[in-house]
Amino acid sequence: MSDDSAPWSASVFEEKLRAKGSGYHVHHPFHVMMAEGRLNARQLQGWVANRFYYQISIPRKDAAILANCPDREVRREWVQRILDHDGYGDDEGGIEAWIGLGEAVGLSRDDVVSLRHVVPAARFAVDAYVNFARQASWQEAVASSLTELFAGHIHQQRLDTWPQHYPWVDAEGLRYFKGRLTQARRDVQHGLHLTLAYFSQSRALQERALEILQFKLDVLWSLADAIMLSQCEMKIVGARA
Ligand SMILES: O=C(O)c1cc(C(=O)O)c2c(n1)C(=O)C(=O)c1cc(C(=O)O)[nH]c1-2
C-alpha cells in the first residue's frame, strides 16, 4: 500500500509544480487574444500601462523576501532580482525597459509612470502578491515566485508574434522581453532549488507549496481579468439613464 503522507520524491514534486503551468495566464483569453494579434492599439496600451504596476512592485516584493530572510547566502543571490528591475550603474534595469515598451506602443513616459491608467482591481491583485511576501515566511514567498517557471515561454511568444501582428510597435521596445529570457531562467533555477529543498521535508509542506503557486497563478489571472474587464464596453440591459 502506498503511504499518502510520505513526501513525494524531488522529481515528482517538481513535476507537480510544473503541471501548474496549465493554469498560467498564457491561457487567459486576454493573453490568447494578444498572441493571436487580436488586440487593438488601445488594448495593448492598456495592458502595458496596467502591467507597469506589477513591474514596479516586484522589487518591493523581493525586498520583503530579503527582509524576512536570515540566510546570507540566499540574500546574496536574491538581491540580484532587485538590481535587474531597478538597474544599477550603466544598466537601465527592467522598469526603465518597461517604460520603453510603453513608449513603443504609443504611450508617453508620464502615461506609464503616473499610474493614471492602472485600474483598481489590477492594483488589488498586485498588492495581494506584495502583501503575501511581506507576511509569509521567506521560503513561502520564494515559492510564490515560481510562476516564472512558465514566463520564458510567454516572453518568447511575444517576441515571436508581436512583430508580425503589431508591426506598428517599435521593435526596440521589446528589449524587456528579451532580457527576461535569461534572467527568468536563472531566477527559476535558484527559486526551484530552494523550494525543492525546503518543502520536501514533508508531504504537507509540498502540498502547501502547490497551494502557494496556485495563489500566485490566481494573482496573474486576476490581473488579466482586471485589464480585460476595464476594456469592455458593456451595455447594461435595462439600466436606467
Ligand atoms: O510577462 C509575464 O507574463 C510575466 C510573468 C511573471 C510571472 O510569472 O510572475 C513575471 C514576469 N513577467 C516578469 O517579467 C518578471 O520580472 C517577474 C518576476 C516575477 C516574480 O514573481 O518574482 N514574476 C515575473
PDB file of N, CA and C in Angstrom, residues 148-232:
ATOM      1  N   GLU A 148       7.380  31.994 -12.550  1.00  0.00           N
ATOM      2  CA  GLU A 148       8.436  32.294 -13.523  1.00  0.00           C
ATOM      3  C   GLU A 148       8.892  31.045 -14.280  1.00  0.00           C
ATOM      4  N   LEU A 149       8.554  29.860 -13.742  1.00  0.00           N
ATOM      5  CA  LEU A 149       8.823  28.618 -14.485  1.00  0.00           C
ATOM      6  C   LEU A 149       8.202  28.693 -15.877  1.00  0.00           C
ATOM      7  N   PHE A 150       7.092  29.418 -15.955  1.00  0.00           N
ATOM      8  CA  PHE A 150       6.305  29.420 -17.193  1.00  0.00           C
ATOM      9  C   PHE A 150       6.463  30.729 -17.974  1.00  0.00           C
ATOM     10  N   ALA A 151       7.249  31.663 -17.425  1.00  0.00           N
ATOM     11  CA  ALA A 151       7.297  33.015 -18.012  1.00  0.00           C
ATOM     12  C   ALA A 151       8.155  33.070 -19.280  1.00  0.00           C
ATOM     13  N   GLY A 152       9.198  32.233 -19.341  1.00  0.00           N
ATOM     14  CA  GLY A 152      10.074  32.248 -20.529  1.00  0.00           C
ATOM     15  C   GLY A 152       9.258  32.040 -21.794  1.00  0.00           C
ATOM     16  N   HIS A 153       8.326  31.124 -21.717  1.00  0.00           N
ATOM     17  CA  HIS A 153       7.502  30.793 -22.885  1.00  0.00           C
ATOM     18  C   HIS A 153       6.668  32.006 -23.332  1.00  0.00           C
ATOM     19  N   ILE A 154       6.091  32.724 -22.344  1.00  0.00           N
ATOM     20  CA  ILE A 154       5.191  33.831 -22.733  1.00  0.00           C
ATOM     21  C   ILE A 154       6.005  35.021 -23.275  1.00  0.00           C
ATOM     22  N   HIS A 155       7.220  35.234 -22.711  1.00  0.00           N
ATOM     23  CA  HIS A 155       8.063  36.307 -23.257  1.00  0.00           C
ATOM     24  C   HIS A 155       8.487  35.960 -24.694  1.00  0.00           C
ATOM     25  N   GLN A 156       8.878  34.690 -24.897  1.00  0.00           N
ATOM     26  CA  GLN A 156       9.294  34.261 -26.240  1.00  0.00           C
ATOM     27  C   GLN A 156       8.128  34.371 -27.223  1.00  0.00           C
ATOM     28  N   GLN A 157       6.939  34.030 -26.748  1.00  0.00           N
ATOM     29  CA  GLN A 157       5.758  34.110 -27.609  1.00  0.00           C
ATOM     30  C   GLN A 157       5.549  35.554 -28.088  1.00  0.00           C
ATOM     31  N   ARG A 158       5.761  36.517 -27.168  1.00  0.00           N
ATOM     32  CA  ARG A 158       5.583  37.933 -27.566  1.00  0.00           C
ATOM     33  C   ARG A 158       6.652  38.342 -28.573  1.00  0.00           C
ATOM     34  N   LEU A 159       7.893  37.891 -28.327  1.00  0.00           N
ATOM     35  CA  LEU A 159       8.968  38.227 -29.266  1.00  0.00           C
ATOM     36  C   LEU A 159       8.679  37.642 -30.645  1.00  0.00           C
ATOM     37  N   ASP A 160       8.064  36.461 -30.667  1.00  0.00           N
ATOM     38  CA  ASP A 160       7.787  35.785 -31.940  1.00  0.00           C
ATOM     39  C   ASP A 160       6.581  36.376 -32.666  1.00  0.00           C
ATOM     40  N   THR A 161       5.569  36.816 -31.904  1.00  0.00           N
ATOM     41  CA  THR A 161       4.307  37.178 -32.576  1.00  0.00           C
ATOM     42  C   THR A 161       4.083  38.682 -32.759  1.00  0.00           C
ATOM     43  N   TRP A 162       4.648  39.497 -31.881  1.00  0.00           N
ATOM     44  CA  TRP A 162       4.352  40.935 -31.968  1.00  0.00           C
ATOM     45  C   TRP A 162       4.810  41.574 -33.287  1.00  0.00           C
ATOM     46  N   PRO A 163       6.046  41.283 -33.756  1.00  0.00           N
ATOM     47  CA  PRO A 163       6.482  41.970 -34.977  1.00  0.00           C
ATOM     48  C   PRO A 163       5.527  41.735 -36.149  1.00  0.00           C
ATOM     49  N   GLN A 164       4.934  40.542 -36.183  1.00  0.00           N
ATOM     50  CA  GLN A 164       4.009  40.218 -37.266  1.00  0.00           C
ATOM     51  C   GLN A 164       2.630  40.858 -37.017  1.00  0.00           C
ATOM     52  N   HIS A 165       2.116  40.706 -35.780  1.00  0.00           N
ATOM     53  CA  HIS A 165       0.751  41.162 -35.505  1.00  0.00           C
ATOM     54  C   HIS A 165       0.661  42.656 -35.194  1.00  0.00           C
ATOM     55  N   TYR A 166       1.711  43.179 -34.613  1.00  0.00           N
ATOM     56  CA  TYR A 166       1.676  44.592 -34.191  1.00  0.00           C
ATOM     57  C   TYR A 166       2.890  45.325 -34.769  1.00  0.00           C
ATOM     58  N   PRO A 167       2.979  45.403 -36.119  1.00  0.00           N
ATOM     59  CA  PRO A 167       4.178  45.982 -36.756  1.00  0.00           C
ATOM     60  C   PRO A 167       4.378  47.458 -36.412  1.00  0.00           C
ATOM     61  N   TRP A 168       3.310  48.081 -35.890  1.00  0.00           N
ATOM     62  CA  TRP A 168       3.402  49.499 -35.513  1.00  0.00           C
ATOM     63  C   TRP A 168       4.141  49.688 -34.181  1.00  0.00           C
ATOM     64  N   VAL A 169       4.398  48.602 -33.457  1.00  0.00           N
ATOM     65  CA  VAL A 169       5.145  48.710 -32.187  1.00  0.00           C
ATOM     66  C   VAL A 169       6.636  48.743 -32.516  1.00  0.00           C
ATOM     67  N   ASP A 170       7.324  49.762 -32.053  1.00  0.00           N
ATOM     68  CA  ASP A 170       8.761  49.898 -32.301  1.00  0.00           C
ATOM     69  C   ASP A 170       9.488  48.675 -31.704  1.00  0.00           C
ATOM     70  N   ALA A 171      10.192  47.920 -32.551  1.00  0.00           N
ATOM     71  CA  ALA A 171      10.814  46.652 -32.129  1.00  0.00           C
ATOM     72  C   ALA A 171      11.799  46.842 -30.975  1.00  0.00           C
ATOM     73  N   GLU A 172      12.395  48.022 -30.895  1.00  0.00           N
ATOM     74  CA  GLU A 172      13.342  48.316 -29.791  1.00  0.00           C
ATOM     75  C   GLU A 172      12.653  48.193 -28.432  1.00  0.00           C
ATOM     76  N   GLY A 173      11.341  48.437 -28.435  1.00  0.00           N
ATOM     77  CA  GLY A 173      10.565  48.372 -27.193  1.00  0.00           C
ATOM     78  C   GLY A 173      10.460  46.967 -26.626  1.00  0.00           C
ATOM     79  N   LEU A 174      10.791  45.959 -27.452  1.00  0.00           N
ATOM     80  CA  LEU A 174      10.644  44.568 -26.996  1.00  0.00           C
ATOM     81  C   LEU A 174      11.838  44.099 -26.168  1.00  0.00           C
ATOM     82  N   ARG A 175      12.783  45.010 -25.889  1.00  0.00           N
ATOM     83  CA  ARG A 175      14.006  44.567 -25.210  1.00  0.00           C
ATOM     84  C   ARG A 175      13.740  44.038 -23.803  1.00  0.00           C
ATOM     85  N   TYR A 176      12.657  44.493 -23.171  1.00  0.00           N
ATOM     86  CA  TYR A 176      12.329  43.940 -21.849  1.00  0.00           C
ATOM     87  C   TYR A 176      12.159  42.421 -21.937  1.00  0.00           C
ATOM     88  N   PHE A 177      11.367  41.982 -22.924  1.00  0.00           N
ATOM     89  CA  PHE A 177      11.067  40.543 -23.052  1.00  0.00           C
ATOM     90  C   PHE A 177      12.349  39.749 -23.325  1.00  0.00           C
ATOM     91  N   LYS A 178      13.223  40.315 -24.172  1.00  0.00           N
ATOM     92  CA  LYS A 178      14.492  39.630 -24.489  1.00  0.00           C
ATOM     93  C   LYS A 178      15.316  39.427 -23.235  1.00  0.00           C
ATOM     94  N   GLY A 179      15.427  40.500 -22.437  1.00  0.00           N
ATOM     95  CA  GLY A 179      16.240  40.456 -21.223  1.00  0.00           C
ATOM     96  C   GLY A 179      15.727  39.429 -20.232  1.00  0.00           C
ATOM     97  N   ARG A 180      14.402  39.305 -20.159  1.00  0.00           N
ATOM     98  CA  ARG A 180      13.825  38.387 -19.170  1.00  0.00           C
ATOM     99  C   ARG A 180      14.077  36.921 -19.506  1.00  0.00           C
ATOM    100  N   LEU A 181      14.355  36.618 -20.784  1.00  0.00           N
ATOM    101  CA  LEU A 181      14.548  35.208 -21.137  1.00  0.00           C
ATOM    102  C   LEU A 181      15.670  34.596 -20.305  1.00  0.00           C
ATOM    103  N   THR A 182      16.813  35.303 -20.218  1.00  0.00           N
ATOM    104  CA  THR A 182      17.931  34.743 -19.440  1.00  0.00           C
ATOM    105  C   THR A 182      17.728  34.980 -17.944  1.00  0.00           C
ATOM    106  N   GLN A 183      17.194  36.141 -17.592  1.00  0.00           N
ATOM    107  CA  GLN A 183      17.006  36.428 -16.153  1.00  0.00           C
ATOM    108  C   GLN A 183      16.023  35.440 -15.528  1.00  0.00           C
ATOM    109  N   ALA A 184      14.929  35.138 -16.232  1.00  0.00           N
ATOM    110  CA  ALA A 184      13.914  34.240 -15.669  1.00  0.00           C
ATOM    111  C   ALA A 184      14.482  32.830 -15.515  1.00  0.00           C
ATOM    112  N   ARG A 185      15.314  32.410 -16.481  1.00  0.00           N
ATOM    113  CA  ARG A 185      15.915  31.066 -16.402  1.00  0.00           C
ATOM    114  C   ARG A 185      16.767  30.958 -15.142  1.00  0.00           C
ATOM    115  N   ARG A 186      17.563  31.995 -14.889  1.00  0.00           N
ATOM    116  CA  ARG A 186      18.443  31.985 -13.715  1.00  0.00           C
ATOM    117  C   ARG A 186      17.609  32.061 -12.425  1.00  0.00           C
ATOM    118  N   ASP A 187      16.612  32.935 -12.416  1.00  0.00           N
ATOM    119  CA  ASP A 187      15.741  33.090 -11.231  1.00  0.00           C
ATOM    120  C   ASP A 187      15.094  31.761 -10.867  1.00  0.00           C
ATOM    121  N   VAL A 188      14.598  31.083 -11.889  1.00  0.00           N
ATOM    122  CA  VAL A 188      13.855  29.854 -11.664  1.00  0.00           C
ATOM    123  C   VAL A 188      14.754  28.760 -11.106  1.00  0.00           C
ATOM    124  N   GLN A 189      15.970  28.690 -11.611  1.00  0.00           N
ATOM    125  CA  GLN A 189      16.918  27.690 -11.092  1.00  0.00           C
ATOM    126  C   GLN A 189      17.100  27.859  -9.595  1.00  0.00           C
ATOM    127  N   HIS A 190      17.294  29.104  -9.175  1.00  0.00           N
ATOM    128  CA  HIS A 190      17.520  29.403  -7.765  1.00  0.00           C
ATOM    129  C   HIS A 190      16.252  29.148  -6.952  1.00  0.00           C
ATOM    130  N   GLY A 191      15.129  29.706  -7.410  1.00  0.00           N
ATOM    131  CA  GLY A 191      13.864  29.574  -6.677  1.00  0.00           C
ATOM    132  C   GLY A 191      13.417  28.128  -6.560  1.00  0.00           C
ATOM    133  N   LEU A 192      13.610  27.383  -7.644  1.00  0.00           N
ATOM    134  CA  LEU A 192      13.191  25.977  -7.639  1.00  0.00           C
ATOM    135  C   LEU A 192      14.085  25.160  -6.701  1.00  0.00           C
ATOM    136  N   HIS A 193      15.372  25.422  -6.752  1.00  0.00           N
ATOM    137  CA  HIS A 193      16.316  24.719  -5.875  1.00  0.00           C
ATOM    138  C   HIS A 193      15.926  24.927  -4.397  1.00  0.00           C
ATOM    139  N   LEU A 194      15.640  26.185  -4.027  1.00  0.00           N
ATOM    140  CA  LEU A 194      15.275  26.491  -2.634  1.00  0.00           C
ATOM    141  C   LEU A 194      13.944  25.825  -2.262  1.00  0.00           C
ATOM    142  N   THR A 195      12.999  25.855  -3.194  1.00  0.00           N
ATOM    143  CA  THR A 195      11.669  25.297  -2.915  1.00  0.00           C
ATOM    144  C   THR A 195      11.720  23.778  -2.780  1.00  0.00           C
ATOM    145  N   LEU A 196      12.447  23.125  -3.679  1.00  0.00           N
ATOM    146  CA  LEU A 196      12.537  21.658  -3.600  1.00  0.00           C
ATOM    147  C   LEU A 196      13.195  21.251  -2.287  1.00  0.00           C
ATOM    148  N   ALA A 197      14.206  22.006  -1.865  1.00  0.00           N
ATOM    149  CA  ALA A 197      14.928  21.641  -0.638  1.00  0.00           C
ATOM    150  C   ALA A 197      14.049  21.857   0.594  1.00  0.00           C
ATOM    151  N   TYR A 198      13.434  23.011   0.711  1.00  0.00           N
ATOM    152  CA  TYR A 198      12.688  23.325   1.933  1.00  0.00           C
ATOM    153  C   TYR A 198      11.378  22.542   2.034  1.00  0.00           C
ATOM    154  N   PHE A 199      10.583  22.541   0.954  1.00  0.00           N
ATOM    155  CA  PHE A 199       9.226  21.982   1.052  1.00  0.00           C
ATOM    156  C   PHE A 199       9.213  20.454   0.984  1.00  0.00           C
ATOM    157  N   SER A 200      10.358  19.841   0.602  1.00  0.00           N
ATOM    158  CA  SER A 200      10.380  18.376   0.523  1.00  0.00           C
ATOM    159  C   SER A 200      10.513  17.724   1.894  1.00  0.00           C
ATOM    160  N   GLN A 201      10.511  18.530   2.944  1.00  0.00           N
ATOM    161  CA  GLN A 201      10.625  17.951   4.286  1.00  0.00           C
ATOM    162  C   GLN A 201       9.388  17.146   4.677  1.00  0.00           C
ATOM    163  N   SER A 202       8.248  17.473   4.091  1.00  0.00           N
ATOM    164  CA  SER A 202       7.051  16.677   4.385  1.00  0.00           C
ATOM    165  C   SER A 202       6.046  16.826   3.243  1.00  0.00           C
ATOM    166  N   ARG A 203       5.136  15.881   3.158  1.00  0.00           N
ATOM    167  CA  ARG A 203       4.090  15.953   2.127  1.00  0.00           C
ATOM    168  C   ARG A 203       3.210  17.192   2.364  1.00  0.00           C
ATOM    169  N   ALA A 204       2.954  17.494   3.635  1.00  0.00           N
ATOM    170  CA  ALA A 204       2.094  18.648   3.936  1.00  0.00           C
ATOM    171  C   ALA A 204       2.733  19.939   3.410  1.00  0.00           C
ATOM    172  N   LEU A 205       4.052  20.043   3.571  1.00  0.00           N
ATOM    173  CA  LEU A 205       4.735  21.237   3.052  1.00  0.00           C
ATOM    174  C   LEU A 205       4.698  21.265   1.526  1.00  0.00           C
ATOM    175  N   GLN A 206       4.884  20.125   0.908  1.00  0.00           N
ATOM    176  CA  GLN A 206       4.839  20.078  -0.566  1.00  0.00           C
ATOM    177  C   GLN A 206       3.463  20.508  -1.065  1.00  0.00           C
ATOM    178  N   GLU A 207       2.429  20.057  -0.354  1.00  0.00           N
ATOM    179  CA  GLU A 207       1.073  20.452  -0.763  1.00  0.00           C
ATOM    180  C   GLU A 207       0.860  21.947  -0.545  1.00  0.00           C
ATOM    181  N   ARG A 208       1.468  22.450   0.504  1.00  0.00           N
ATOM    182  CA  ARG A 208       1.401  23.901   0.771  1.00  0.00           C
ATOM    183  C   ARG A 208       2.066  24.688  -0.380  1.00  0.00           C
ATOM    184  N   ALA A 209       3.201  24.182  -0.857  1.00  0.00           N
ATOM    185  CA  ALA A 209       3.895  24.863  -1.964  1.00  0.00           C
ATOM    186  C   ALA A 209       3.007  24.912  -3.207  1.00  0.00           C
ATOM    187  N   LEU A 210       2.285  23.837  -3.461  1.00  0.00           N
ATOM    188  CA  LEU A 210       1.378  23.821  -4.624  1.00  0.00           C
ATOM    189  C   LEU A 210       0.249  24.840  -4.441  1.00  0.00           C
ATOM    190  N   GLU A 211      -0.246  24.952  -3.206  1.00  0.00           N
ATOM    191  CA  GLU A 211      -1.303  25.948  -2.923  1.00  0.00           C
ATOM    192  C   GLU A 211      -0.770  27.373  -3.144  1.00  0.00           C
ATOM    193  N   ILE A 212       0.466  27.589  -2.724  1.00  0.00           N
ATOM    194  CA  ILE A 212       1.066  28.928  -2.870  1.00  0.00           C
ATOM    195  C   ILE A 212       1.231  29.269  -4.347  1.00  0.00           C
ATOM    196  N   LEU A 213       1.685  28.282  -5.115  1.00  0.00           N
ATOM    197  CA  LEU A 213       1.843  28.522  -6.551  1.00  0.00           C
ATOM    198  C   LEU A 213       0.481  28.829  -7.183  1.00  0.00           C
ATOM    199  N   GLN A 214      -0.557  28.138  -6.708  1.00  0.00           N
ATOM    200  CA  GLN A 214      -1.906  28.402  -7.218  1.00  0.00           C
ATOM    201  C   GLN A 214      -2.343  29.835  -6.865  1.00  0.00           C
ATOM    202  N   PHE A 215      -2.009  30.260  -5.645  1.00  0.00           N
ATOM    203  CA  PHE A 215      -2.330  31.650  -5.251  1.00  0.00           C
ATOM    204  C   PHE A 215      -1.695  32.631  -6.238  1.00  0.00           C
ATOM    205  N   LYS A 216      -0.438  32.391  -6.565  1.00  0.00           N
ATOM    206  CA  LYS A 216       0.265  33.323  -7.469  1.00  0.00           C
ATOM    207  C   LYS A 216      -0.295  33.258  -8.890  1.00  0.00           C
ATOM    208  N   LEU A 217      -0.683  32.051  -9.326  1.00  0.00           N
ATOM    209  CA  LEU A 217      -1.353  31.940 -10.631  1.00  0.00           C
ATOM    210  C   LEU A 217      -2.628  32.769 -10.613  1.00  0.00           C
ATOM    211  N   ASP A 218      -3.323  32.719  -9.469  1.00  0.00           N
ATOM    212  CA  ASP A 218      -4.577  33.479  -9.336  1.00  0.00           C
ATOM    213  C   ASP A 218      -4.324  34.990  -9.369  1.00  0.00           C
ATOM    214  N   VAL A 219      -3.198  35.418  -8.807  1.00  0.00           N
ATOM    215  CA  VAL A 219      -2.842  36.846  -8.866  1.00  0.00           C
ATOM    216  C   VAL A 219      -2.720  37.270 -10.332  1.00  0.00           C
ATOM    217  N   LEU A 220      -1.967  36.482 -11.104  1.00  0.00           N
ATOM    218  CA  LEU A 220      -1.734  36.844 -12.512  1.00  0.00           C
ATOM    219  C   LEU A 220      -3.028  36.754 -13.320  1.00  0.00           C
ATOM    220  N   TRP A 221      -3.844  35.742 -13.000  1.00  0.00           N
ATOM    221  CA  TRP A 221      -5.119  35.576 -13.724  1.00  0.00           C
ATOM    222  C   TRP A 221      -6.037  36.763 -13.421  1.00  0.00           C
ATOM    223  N   SER A 222      -6.075  37.146 -12.140  1.00  0.00           N
ATOM    224  CA  SER A 222      -6.938  38.274 -11.740  1.00  0.00           C
ATOM    225  C   SER A 222      -6.466  39.581 -12.372  1.00  0.00           C
ATOM    226  N   LEU A 223      -5.152  39.716 -12.489  1.00  0.00           N
ATOM    227  CA  LEU A 223      -4.606  40.916 -13.134  1.00  0.00           C
ATOM    228  C   LEU A 223      -5.089  40.983 -14.594  1.00  0.00           C
ATOM    229  N   ALA A 224      -5.047  39.855 -15.279  1.00  0.00           N
ATOM    230  CA  ALA A 224      -5.516  39.823 -16.670  1.00  0.00           C
ATOM    231  C   ALA A 224      -7.027  40.066 -16.744  1.00  0.00           C
ATOM    232  N   ASP A 225      -7.772  39.472 -15.792  1.00  0.00           N
ATOM    233  CA  ASP A 225      -9.226  39.729 -15.730  1.00  0.00           C
ATOM    234  C   ASP A 225      -9.486  41.228 -15.587  1.00  0.00           C
ATOM    235  N   ALA A 226      -8.746  41.848 -14.670  1.00  0.00           N
ATOM    236  CA  ALA A 226      -8.965  43.272 -14.373  1.00  0.00           C
ATOM    237  C   ALA A 226      -8.712  44.122 -15.615  1.00  0.00           C
ATOM    238  N   ILE A 227      -7.648  43.786 -16.321  1.00  0.00           N
ATOM    239  CA  ILE A 227      -7.293  44.580 -17.509  1.00  0.00           C
ATOM    240  C   ILE A 227      -8.347  44.382 -18.602  1.00  0.00           C
ATOM    241  N   MET A 228      -8.744  43.124 -18.785  1.00  0.00           N
ATOM    242  CA  MET A 228      -9.714  42.824 -19.844  1.00  0.00           C
ATOM    243  C   MET A 228     -11.062  43.492 -19.551  1.00  0.00           C
ATOM    244  N   LEU A 229     -11.497  43.387 -18.296  1.00  0.00           N
ATOM    245  CA  LEU A 229     -12.795  43.953 -17.932  1.00  0.00           C
ATOM    246  C   LEU A 229     -12.789  45.475 -18.096  1.00  0.00           C
ATOM    247  N   SER A 230     -11.654  46.089 -17.812  1.00  0.00           N
ATOM    248  CA  SER A 230     -11.588  47.553 -17.913  1.00  0.00           C
ATOM    249  C   SER A 230     -11.717  48.004 -19.370  1.00  0.00           C
ATOM    250  N   GLN A 231     -11.525  47.046 -20.292  1.00  0.00           N
ATOM    251  CA  GLN A 231     -11.581  47.400 -21.711  1.00  0.00           C
ATOM    252  C   GLN A 231     -12.899  47.017 -22.357  1.00  0.00           C
ATOM    253  N   CYS A 232     -13.792  46.424 -21.561  1.00  0.00           N
ATOM    254  CA  CYS A 232     -15.091  46.030 -22.104  1.00  0.00           C
ATOM    255  C   CYS A 232     -16.025  47.216 -22.101  1.00  0.00           C
TER     256      CYS A 232
END
